[in-house]
Amino acid sequence: MVDTGVVPSPSSDPALSRILVVEDESSINDVIATALRYQGHSVVQLADGRDGLAETARAHFDLVVLDVMLPGLDGFEICRRMREAGTLTPVLFLTARSDTEDRIRGFVTGGDDYLTKPFSVNELVLRVGAILRRAGTAAPSNLLVFDDLTLDPATREVRRSGRLVELSPTEFSLLHFLLVNANHVVSKAQILVDVWADDYDGSENIVELYIGYLRRKIDDGRPPLIHTKRGVGYVLRTAER
Ligand code: CA
């Protein structure tokens, strides 16, 4: 299980970034992950192409370091399917000399880049920093991220697994409150004060009602993130604890 803390992201400060490394050569994967963690990044390591693609759909990352030659699914195919699914996370490809320049160029667009093996770890760290800075200036944001759920206060866009979720203004405020308090139980009374403020002096049942609406939209067919703490309130968390 990856860590699921709420982090502001993508950020102009690369030290707050979440990076996925998909590389089947474990020694290379470890060297990359160690170097990136040393830079302050949070790193998820995977070795299989299909696992890598699934992880990009499941959780938010600021950058994916993608080996091209992978078991399961090659790096170019993973990137193609990510873009098809609407995931615009920048990719740094790790290519072998045998990959032709033309083939690589076809896949390297926008914020993407590539490194040819063998490369120095310093070079990799520099490239990663440059990509994150570009992404950070392109999209300054206070994006709230929890597991595969993102909420952008600026655009008021909410996504689960990359898919846009339409929320009413009240549902949006309720989800925002749950997100900023992720992993902490909040009571119905606290929710009423924060979300409804002075606009409502009825019963706390309205909170239950709106939690129900939100669940149907956010947790619909997916591992639930909104949990009831009987007699206490609600908490946004992953199912594993
Ligand atoms: Ca490989």
PDB file of C-alpha atoms and ligand atoms in Angstrom:
ATOM      1  CA  MET A   1       0.000   0.000   0.000  1.00  0.00           C
ATOM      2  CA  VAL A   2       1.364   3.415  -0.906  1.00  0.00           C
ATOM      3  CA  ASP A   3       1.180   6.236   1.576  1.00  0.00           C
ATOM      4  CA  THR A   4      -2.067   8.113   1.196  1.00  0.00           C
ATOM      5  CA  GLY A   5      -1.475  11.364   3.032  1.00  0.00           C
ATOM      6  CA  VAL A   6      -3.046  14.517   1.669  1.00  0.00           C
ATOM      7  CA  VAL A   7      -0.309  16.422  -0.134  1.00  0.00           C
ATOM      8  CA  PRO A   8      -0.519  19.668  -2.068  1.00  0.00           C
ATOM      9  CA  SER A   9       0.362  18.691  -5.594  1.00  0.00           C
ATOM     10  CA  PRO A  10       1.620  19.279  -8.220  1.00  0.00           C
ATOM     11  CA  SER A  11       3.737  21.842  -6.470  1.00  0.00           C
ATOM     12  CA  SER A  12       6.365  24.338  -7.520  1.00  0.00           C
ATOM     13  CA  ASP A  13       8.417  22.803  -4.727  1.00  0.00           C
ATOM     14  CA  PRO A  14       9.661  19.521  -6.244  1.00  0.00           C
ATOM     15  CA  ALA A  15      10.386  18.193  -2.747  1.00  0.00           C
ATOM     16  CA  LEU A  16       6.677  17.499  -2.285  1.00  0.00           C
ATOM     17  CA  SER A  17       6.283  15.329  -5.367  1.00  0.00           C
ATOM     18  CA  ARG A  18       4.953  11.801  -5.662  1.00  0.00           C
ATOM     19  CA  ILE A  19       6.877   9.740  -8.200  1.00  0.00           C
ATOM     20  CA  LEU A  20       6.151   6.286  -9.622  1.00  0.00           C
ATOM     21  CA  VAL A  21       9.158   4.268 -10.826  1.00  0.00           C
ATOM     22  CA  VAL A  22       8.401   1.321 -13.134  1.00  0.00           C
ATOM     23  CA  GLU A  23      11.612  -0.594 -13.874  1.00  0.00           C
ATOM     24  CA  ASP A  24      12.043  -4.371 -13.825  1.00  0.00           C
ATOM     25  CA  GLU A  25      15.767  -4.310 -13.112  1.00  0.00           C
ATOM     26  CA  SER A  26      15.573  -4.133  -9.331  1.00  0.00           C
ATOM     27  CA  SER A  27      19.096  -2.749  -8.832  1.00  0.00           C
ATOM     28  CA  ILE A  28      18.363   0.180 -11.193  1.00  0.00           C
ATOM     29  CA  ASN A  29      14.916   0.675  -9.671  1.00  0.00           C
ATOM     30  CA  ASP A  30      16.445   0.832  -6.172  1.00  0.00           C
ATOM     31  CA  VAL A  31      19.178   3.269  -7.188  1.00  0.00           C
ATOM     32  CA  ILE A  32      16.596   5.603  -8.767  1.00  0.00           C
ATOM     33  CA  ALA A  33      14.185   5.347  -5.828  1.00  0.00           C
ATOM     34  CA  THR A  34      16.942   5.952  -3.271  1.00  0.00           C
ATOM     35  CA  ALA A  35      18.181   9.032  -5.133  1.00  0.00           C
ATOM     36  CA  LEU A  36      14.673  10.480  -5.511  1.00  0.00           C
ATOM     37  CA  ARG A  37      13.772   9.813  -1.868  1.00  0.00           C
ATOM     38  CA  TYR A  38      17.009  11.529  -0.874  1.00  0.00           C
ATOM     39  CA  GLN A  39      15.681  14.568  -2.791  1.00  0.00           C
ATOM     40  CA  GLY A  40      12.608  14.472  -0.551  1.00  0.00           C
ATOM     41  CA  HIS A  41      10.231  12.838  -3.014  1.00  0.00           C
ATOM     42  CA  SER A  42       7.730  10.135  -2.131  1.00  0.00           C
ATOM     43  CA  VAL A  43       8.438   7.117  -4.385  1.00  0.00           C
ATOM     44  CA  VAL A  44       6.391   4.052  -5.333  1.00  0.00           C
ATOM     45  CA  GLN A  45       8.407   1.251  -6.984  1.00  0.00           C
ATOM     46  CA  LEU A  46       6.975  -1.325  -9.390  1.00  0.00           C
ATOM     47  CA  ALA A  47       8.578  -3.848 -11.770  1.00  0.00           C
ATOM     48  CA  ASP A  48       5.744  -4.976 -14.045  1.00  0.00           C
ATOM     49  CA  GLY A  49       4.208  -2.960 -16.894  1.00  0.00           C
ATOM     50  CA  ARG A  50       0.598  -3.889 -16.157  1.00  0.00           C
ATOM     51  CA  ASP A  51       1.015  -3.096 -12.455  1.00  0.00           C
ATOM     52  CA  GLY A  52       2.533   0.231 -13.448  1.00  0.00           C
ATOM     53  CA  LEU A  53      -0.377   1.182 -15.688  1.00  0.00           C
ATOM     54  CA  ALA A  54      -2.895   0.133 -13.007  1.00  0.00           C
ATOM     55  CA  GLU A  55      -1.103   2.268 -10.408  1.00  0.00           C
ATOM     56  CA  THR A  56      -1.245   5.383 -12.635  1.00  0.00           C
ATOM     57  CA  ALA A  57      -5.017   4.914 -12.840  1.00  0.00           C
ATOM     58  CA  ARG A  58      -5.395   4.218  -9.120  1.00  0.00           C
ATOM     59  CA  ALA A  59      -3.399   7.020  -7.555  1.00  0.00           C
ATOM     60  CA  HIS A  60      -2.134  10.501  -8.386  1.00  0.00           C
ATOM     61  CA  PHE A  61       1.531  11.006  -9.283  1.00  0.00           C
ATOM     62  CA  ASP A  62       3.466  14.107 -10.314  1.00  0.00           C
ATOM     63  CA  LEU A  63       5.891  12.115 -12.480  1.00  0.00           C
ATOM     64  CA  VAL A  64       6.308   8.574 -13.775  1.00  0.00           C
ATOM     65  CA  VAL A  65       9.801   7.192 -14.463  1.00  0.00           C
ATOM     66  CA  LEU A  66       9.072   4.521 -17.045  1.00  0.00           C
ATOM     67  CA  ASP A  67      11.484   1.913 -18.345  1.00  0.00           C
ATOM     68  CA  VAL A  68      10.665   1.059 -21.981  1.00  0.00           C
ATOM     69  CA  MET A  69      11.497  -2.659 -21.905  1.00  0.00           C
ATOM     70  CA  LEU A  70       9.200  -4.107 -19.247  1.00  0.00           C
ATOM     71  CA  PRO A  71       7.464  -7.425 -18.643  1.00  0.00           C
ATOM     72  CA  GLY A  72       3.674  -7.298 -19.094  1.00  0.00           C
ATOM     73  CA  LEU A  73       3.408  -4.047 -21.047  1.00  0.00           C
ATOM     74  CA  ASP A  74       6.183  -1.901 -22.512  1.00  0.00           C
ATOM     75  CA  GLY A  75       6.741   1.679 -21.408  1.00  0.00           C
ATOM     76  CA  PHE A  76       5.485   3.276 -24.627  1.00  0.00           C
ATOM     77  CA  GLU A  77       2.261   1.269 -24.458  1.00  0.00           C
ATOM     78  CA  ILE A  78       1.776   2.236 -20.800  1.00  0.00           C
ATOM     79  CA  CYS A  79       2.175   5.911 -21.724  1.00  0.00           C
ATOM     80  CA  ARG A  80      -0.210   5.570 -24.680  1.00  0.00           C
ATOM     81  CA  ARG A  81      -2.877   4.001 -22.439  1.00  0.00           C
ATOM     82  CA  MET A  82      -2.319   6.596 -19.697  1.00  0.00           C
ATOM     83  CA  ARG A  83      -2.968   9.407 -22.205  1.00  0.00           C
ATOM     84  CA  GLU A  84      -5.988   7.528 -23.567  1.00  0.00           C
ATOM     85  CA  ALA A  85      -7.383   7.392 -20.010  1.00  0.00           C
ATOM     86  CA  GLY A  86      -6.826  11.148 -19.599  1.00  0.00           C
ATOM     87  CA  THR A  87      -3.818  10.854 -17.255  1.00  0.00           C
ATOM     88  CA  LEU A  88      -1.490  13.700 -18.213  1.00  0.00           C
ATOM     89  CA  THR A  89       1.265  12.997 -15.657  1.00  0.00           C
ATOM     90  CA  PRO A  90       4.686  13.716 -17.230  1.00  0.00           C
ATOM     91  CA  VAL A  91       6.776  10.665 -18.103  1.00  0.00           C
ATOM     92  CA  LEU A  92      10.552  10.260 -18.027  1.00  0.00           C
ATOM     93  CA  PHE A  93      11.350   7.260 -20.239  1.00  0.00           C
ATOM     94  CA  LEU A  94      14.385   5.073 -19.631  1.00  0.00           C
ATOM     95  CA  THR A  95      15.405   3.765 -23.031  1.00  0.00           C
ATOM     96  CA  ALA A  96      17.998   1.338 -24.318  1.00  0.00           C
ATOM     97  CA  ARG A  97      20.383   2.315 -27.110  1.00  0.00           C
ATOM     98  CA  SER A  98      18.522  -0.098 -29.381  1.00  0.00           C
ATOM     99  CA  ASP A  99      15.354   2.021 -29.238  1.00  0.00           C
ATOM    100  CA  THR A 100      15.476   4.205 -32.317  1.00  0.00           C
ATOM    101  CA  GLU A 101      15.383   7.949 -31.894  1.00  0.00           C
ATOM    102  CA  ASP A 102      12.262   8.208 -34.078  1.00  0.00           C
ATOM    103  CA  ARG A 103      10.360   5.746 -31.966  1.00  0.00           C
ATOM    104  CA  ILE A 104      11.252   7.627 -28.803  1.00  0.00           C
ATOM    105  CA  ARG A 105      10.393  11.046 -30.212  1.00  0.00           C
ATOM    106  CA  GLY A 106       6.930   9.808 -31.143  1.00  0.00           C
ATOM    107  CA  PHE A 107       6.194   9.283 -27.483  1.00  0.00           C
ATOM    108  CA  VAL A 108       7.986  12.192 -25.885  1.00  0.00           C
ATOM    109  CA  THR A 109       5.562  15.125 -25.910  1.00  0.00           C
ATOM    110  CA  GLY A 110       4.758  18.109 -23.726  1.00  0.00           C
ATOM    111  CA  GLY A 111       6.307  17.658 -20.312  1.00  0.00           C
ATOM    112  CA  ASP A 112       7.942  14.320 -21.132  1.00  0.00           C
ATOM    113  CA  ASP A 113      11.617  13.491 -21.505  1.00  0.00           C
ATOM    114  CA  TYR A 114      13.878  10.467 -21.876  1.00  0.00           C
ATOM    115  CA  LEU A 115      17.222   9.138 -20.700  1.00  0.00           C
ATOM    116  CA  THR A 116      19.285   6.560 -22.551  1.00  0.00           C
ATOM    117  CA  LYS A 117      20.822   3.763 -20.481  1.00  0.00           C
ATOM    118  CA  PRO A 118      23.348   3.739 -18.993  1.00  0.00           C
ATOM    119  CA  PHE A 119      22.749   7.119 -17.352  1.00  0.00           C
ATOM    120  CA  SER A 120      24.169   8.740 -14.242  1.00  0.00           C
ATOM    121  CA  VAL A 121      21.936   9.126 -11.213  1.00  0.00           C
ATOM    122  CA  ASN A 122      22.825  12.821 -11.097  1.00  0.00           C
ATOM    123  CA  GLU A 123      21.589  13.263 -14.653  1.00  0.00           C
ATOM    124  CA  LEU A 124      18.334  11.536 -13.715  1.00  0.00           C
ATOM    125  CA  VAL A 125      17.844  13.737 -10.645  1.00  0.00           C
ATOM    126  CA  LEU A 126      18.451  16.867 -12.758  1.00  0.00           C
ATOM    127  CA  ARG A 127      15.966  15.767 -15.432  1.00  0.00           C
ATOM    128  CA  VAL A 128      13.353  14.920 -12.806  1.00  0.00           C
ATOM    129  CA  GLY A 129      13.812  18.355 -11.186  1.00  0.00           C
ATOM    130  CA  ALA A 130      13.429  20.088 -14.560  1.00  0.00           C
ATOM    131  CA  ILE A 131      10.254  18.166 -15.443  1.00  0.00           C
ATOM    132  CA  LEU A 132       8.688  18.864 -12.043  1.00  0.00           C
ATOM    133  CA  ARG A 133       9.513  22.565 -12.269  1.00  0.00           C
ATOM    134  CA  ARG A 134       7.944  22.767 -15.732  1.00  0.00           C
ATOM    135  CA  ALA A 135       4.842  20.933 -14.527  1.00  0.00           C
ATOM    136  CA  GLY A 136       4.735  23.101 -11.393  1.00  0.00           C
ATOM    137  CA  THR A 137       4.771  26.382 -13.299  1.00  0.00           C
ATOM    138  CA  ALA A 138       2.297  25.068 -15.864  1.00  0.00           C
ATOM    139  CA  ALA A 139      -0.235  24.138 -13.216  1.00  0.00           C
ATOM    140  CA  PRO A 140       0.149  26.044  -9.957  1.00  0.00           C
ATOM    141  CA  SER A 141      -2.493  24.530  -7.793  1.00  0.00           C
ATOM    142  CA  ASN A 142      -3.593  23.680  -4.298  1.00  0.00           C
ATOM    143  CA  LEU A 143      -4.831  20.341  -5.550  1.00  0.00           C
ATOM    144  CA  LEU A 144      -5.878  18.085  -2.695  1.00  0.00           C
ATOM    145  CA  VAL A 145      -4.931  14.468  -3.275  1.00  0.00           C
ATOM    146  CA  PHE A 146      -6.012  11.429  -1.317  1.00  0.00           C
ATOM    147  CA  ASP A 147      -5.380   7.983  -2.773  1.00  0.00           C
ATOM    148  CA  ASP A 148      -6.963   8.121  -6.267  1.00  0.00           C
ATOM    149  CA  LEU A 149      -9.204  11.075  -5.348  1.00  0.00           C
ATOM    150  CA  THR A 150      -8.281  14.648  -6.349  1.00  0.00           C
ATOM    151  CA  LEU A 151     -10.047  17.934  -5.655  1.00  0.00           C
ATOM    152  CA  ASP A 152      -8.925  21.205  -7.241  1.00  0.00           C
ATOM    153  CA  PRO A 153     -10.272  24.196  -5.266  1.00  0.00           C
ATOM    154  CA  ALA A 154      -9.374  26.559  -8.130  1.00  0.00           C
ATOM    155  CA  THR A 155     -11.290  24.795 -10.914  1.00  0.00           C
ATOM    156  CA  ARG A 156     -13.677  22.997  -8.508  1.00  0.00           C
ATOM    157  CA  GLU A 157     -12.908  19.779 -10.370  1.00  0.00           C
ATOM    158  CA  VAL A 158     -13.155  16.472  -8.540  1.00  0.00           C
ATOM    159  CA  ARG A 159     -11.732  13.272  -9.995  1.00  0.00           C
ATOM    160  CA  ARG A 160     -11.702   9.667  -8.835  1.00  0.00           C
ATOM    161  CA  SER A 161      -9.235   7.419 -10.695  1.00  0.00           C
ATOM    162  CA  GLY A 162      -8.814  10.262 -13.189  1.00  0.00           C
ATOM    163  CA  ARG A 163     -12.535  10.357 -14.005  1.00  0.00           C
ATOM    164  CA  LEU A 164     -14.421  13.612 -13.502  1.00  0.00           C
ATOM    165  CA  VAL A 165     -17.119  13.506 -10.786  1.00  0.00           C
ATOM    166  CA  GLU A 166     -19.918  16.102 -10.957  1.00  0.00           C
ATOM    167  CA  LEU A 167     -20.821  17.471  -7.526  1.00  0.00           C
ATOM    168  CA  SER A 168     -23.327  20.040  -6.309  1.00  0.00           C
ATOM    169  CA  PRO A 169     -21.847  23.033  -4.410  1.00  0.00           C
ATOM    170  CA  THR A 170     -22.861  21.502  -1.060  1.00  0.00           C
ATOM    171  CA  GLU A 171     -21.422  18.096  -1.966  1.00  0.00           C
ATOM    172  CA  PHE A 172     -18.213  19.821  -3.062  1.00  0.00           C
ATOM    173  CA  SER A 173     -17.892  21.696   0.259  1.00  0.00           C
ATOM    174  CA  LEU A 174     -18.583  18.503   2.197  1.00  0.00           C
ATOM    175  CA  LEU A 175     -15.927  16.555   0.269  1.00  0.00           C
ATOM    176  CA  HIS A 176     -13.445  19.418   0.694  1.00  0.00           C
ATOM    177  CA  PHE A 177     -13.992  19.316   4.476  1.00  0.00           C
ATOM    178  CA  LEU A 178     -13.510  15.527   4.556  1.00  0.00           C
ATOM    179  CA  LEU A 179     -10.348  15.833   2.420  1.00  0.00           C
ATOM    180  CA  VAL A 180      -8.623  18.462   4.530  1.00  0.00           C
ATOM    181  CA  ASN A 181      -9.417  16.271   7.559  1.00  0.00           C
ATOM    182  CA  ALA A 182      -8.433  13.001   5.834  1.00  0.00           C
ATOM    183  CA  ASN A 183      -7.753  10.129   8.256  1.00  0.00           C
ATOM    184  CA  HIS A 184      -9.388  12.123  11.080  1.00  0.00           C
ATOM    185  CA  VAL A 185     -12.955  11.478  12.198  1.00  0.00           C
ATOM    186  CA  VAL A 186     -15.185  14.552  11.957  1.00  0.00           C
ATOM    187  CA  SER A 187     -18.518  14.775  13.790  1.00  0.00           C
ATOM    188  CA  LYS A 188     -21.837  15.706  12.187  1.00  0.00           C
ATOM    189  CA  ALA A 189     -21.818  18.860  14.314  1.00  0.00           C
ATOM    190  CA  GLN A 190     -18.388  19.878  12.960  1.00  0.00           C
ATOM    191  CA  ILE A 191     -19.560  19.205   9.411  1.00  0.00           C
ATOM    192  CA  LEU A 192     -22.727  21.275   9.936  1.00  0.00           C
ATOM    193  CA  VAL A 193     -20.715  24.228  11.188  1.00  0.00           C
ATOM    194  CA  ASP A 194     -18.152  24.076   8.396  1.00  0.00           C
ATOM    195  CA  VAL A 195     -20.290  23.158   5.391  1.00  0.00           C
ATOM    196  CA  TRP A 196     -23.655  24.706   6.226  1.00  0.00           C
ATOM    197  CA  ALA A 197     -22.385  27.514   8.435  1.00  0.00           C
ATOM    198  CA  ASP A 198     -25.314  29.729   9.425  1.00  0.00           C
ATOM    199  CA  ASP A 199     -27.473  28.768   6.470  1.00  0.00           C
ATOM    200  CA  TYR A 200     -29.150  25.904   8.235  1.00  0.00           C
ATOM    201  CA  ASP A 201     -30.533  25.360  11.700  1.00  0.00           C
ATOM    202  CA  GLY A 202     -32.283  22.026  11.186  1.00  0.00           C
ATOM    203  CA  SER A 203     -31.176  18.595  12.326  1.00  0.00           C
ATOM    204  CA  GLU A 204     -27.927  16.773  11.698  1.00  0.00           C
ATOM    205  CA  ASN A 205     -29.858  14.352   9.476  1.00  0.00           C
ATOM    206  CA  ILE A 206     -29.016  16.569   6.543  1.00  0.00           C
ATOM    207  CA  VAL A 207     -25.368  15.555   6.986  1.00  0.00           C
ATOM    208  CA  GLU A 208     -26.302  11.874   6.665  1.00  0.00           C
ATOM    209  CA  LEU A 209     -28.339  12.694   3.575  1.00  0.00           C
ATOM    210  CA  TYR A 210     -25.453  14.488   1.855  1.00  0.00           C
ATOM    211  CA  ILE A 211     -22.904  11.866   2.916  1.00  0.00           C
ATOM    212  CA  GLY A 212     -25.208   9.411   1.111  1.00  0.00           C
ATOM    213  CA  TYR A 213     -25.226  11.557  -2.050  1.00  0.00           C
ATOM    214  CA  LEU A 214     -21.433  11.908  -1.920  1.00  0.00           C
ATOM    215  CA  ARG A 215     -20.885   8.175  -1.410  1.00  0.00           C
ATOM    216  CA  ARG A 216     -22.942   7.346  -4.482  1.00  0.00           C
ATOM    217  CA  LYS A 217     -20.787   9.660  -6.583  1.00  0.00           C
ATOM    218  CA  ILE A 218     -17.329   9.157  -5.066  1.00  0.00           C
ATOM    219  CA  ASP A 219     -17.357   5.533  -3.947  1.00  0.00           C
ATOM    220  CA  ASP A 220     -19.594   4.239  -6.728  1.00  0.00           C
ATOM    221  CA  GLY A 221     -18.237   0.797  -7.623  1.00  0.00           C
ATOM    222  CA  ARG A 222     -14.814   1.581  -6.143  1.00  0.00           C
ATOM    223  CA  PRO A 223     -13.078   0.779  -2.840  1.00  0.00           C
ATOM    224  CA  PRO A 224     -14.882   3.087  -0.390  1.00  0.00           C
ATOM    225  CA  LEU A 225     -13.063   6.159   0.923  1.00  0.00           C
ATOM    226  CA  ILE A 226     -15.945   7.628   2.959  1.00  0.00           C
ATOM    227  CA  HIS A 227     -16.430   5.652   6.172  1.00  0.00           C
ATOM    228  CA  THR A 228     -18.949   5.943   9.009  1.00  0.00           C
ATOM    229  CA  LYS A 229     -17.670   5.914  12.568  1.00  0.00           C
ATOM    230  CA  ARG A 230     -20.828   4.851  14.404  1.00  0.00           C
ATOM    231  CA  GLY A 231     -22.005   7.353  16.987  1.00  0.00           C
ATOM    232  CA  VAL A 232     -19.091   9.682  16.210  1.00  0.00           C
ATOM    233  CA  GLY A 233     -19.118  10.868  12.607  1.00  0.00           C
ATOM    234  CA  TYR A 234     -17.317  10.287   9.330  1.00  0.00           C
ATOM    235  CA  VAL A 235     -13.782   9.811   8.093  1.00  0.00           C
ATOM    236  CA  LEU A 236     -12.111   9.824   4.706  1.00  0.00           C
ATOM    237  CA  ARG A 237      -9.624   6.978   4.629  1.00  0.00           C
ATOM    238  CA  THR A 238      -8.612   3.936   2.606  1.00  0.00           C
ATOM    239  CA  ALA A 239     -10.171   0.585   3.467  1.00  0.00           C
ATOM    240  CA  GLU A 240      -6.964  -1.122   4.626  1.00  0.00           C
ATOM    241  CA  ARG A 241      -6.876   0.126   8.191  1.00  0.00           C
TER     242      ARG A 241
HETATM  243 CA    CA B   1      13.826  -3.304 -18.472  1.00  0.00          CA
END
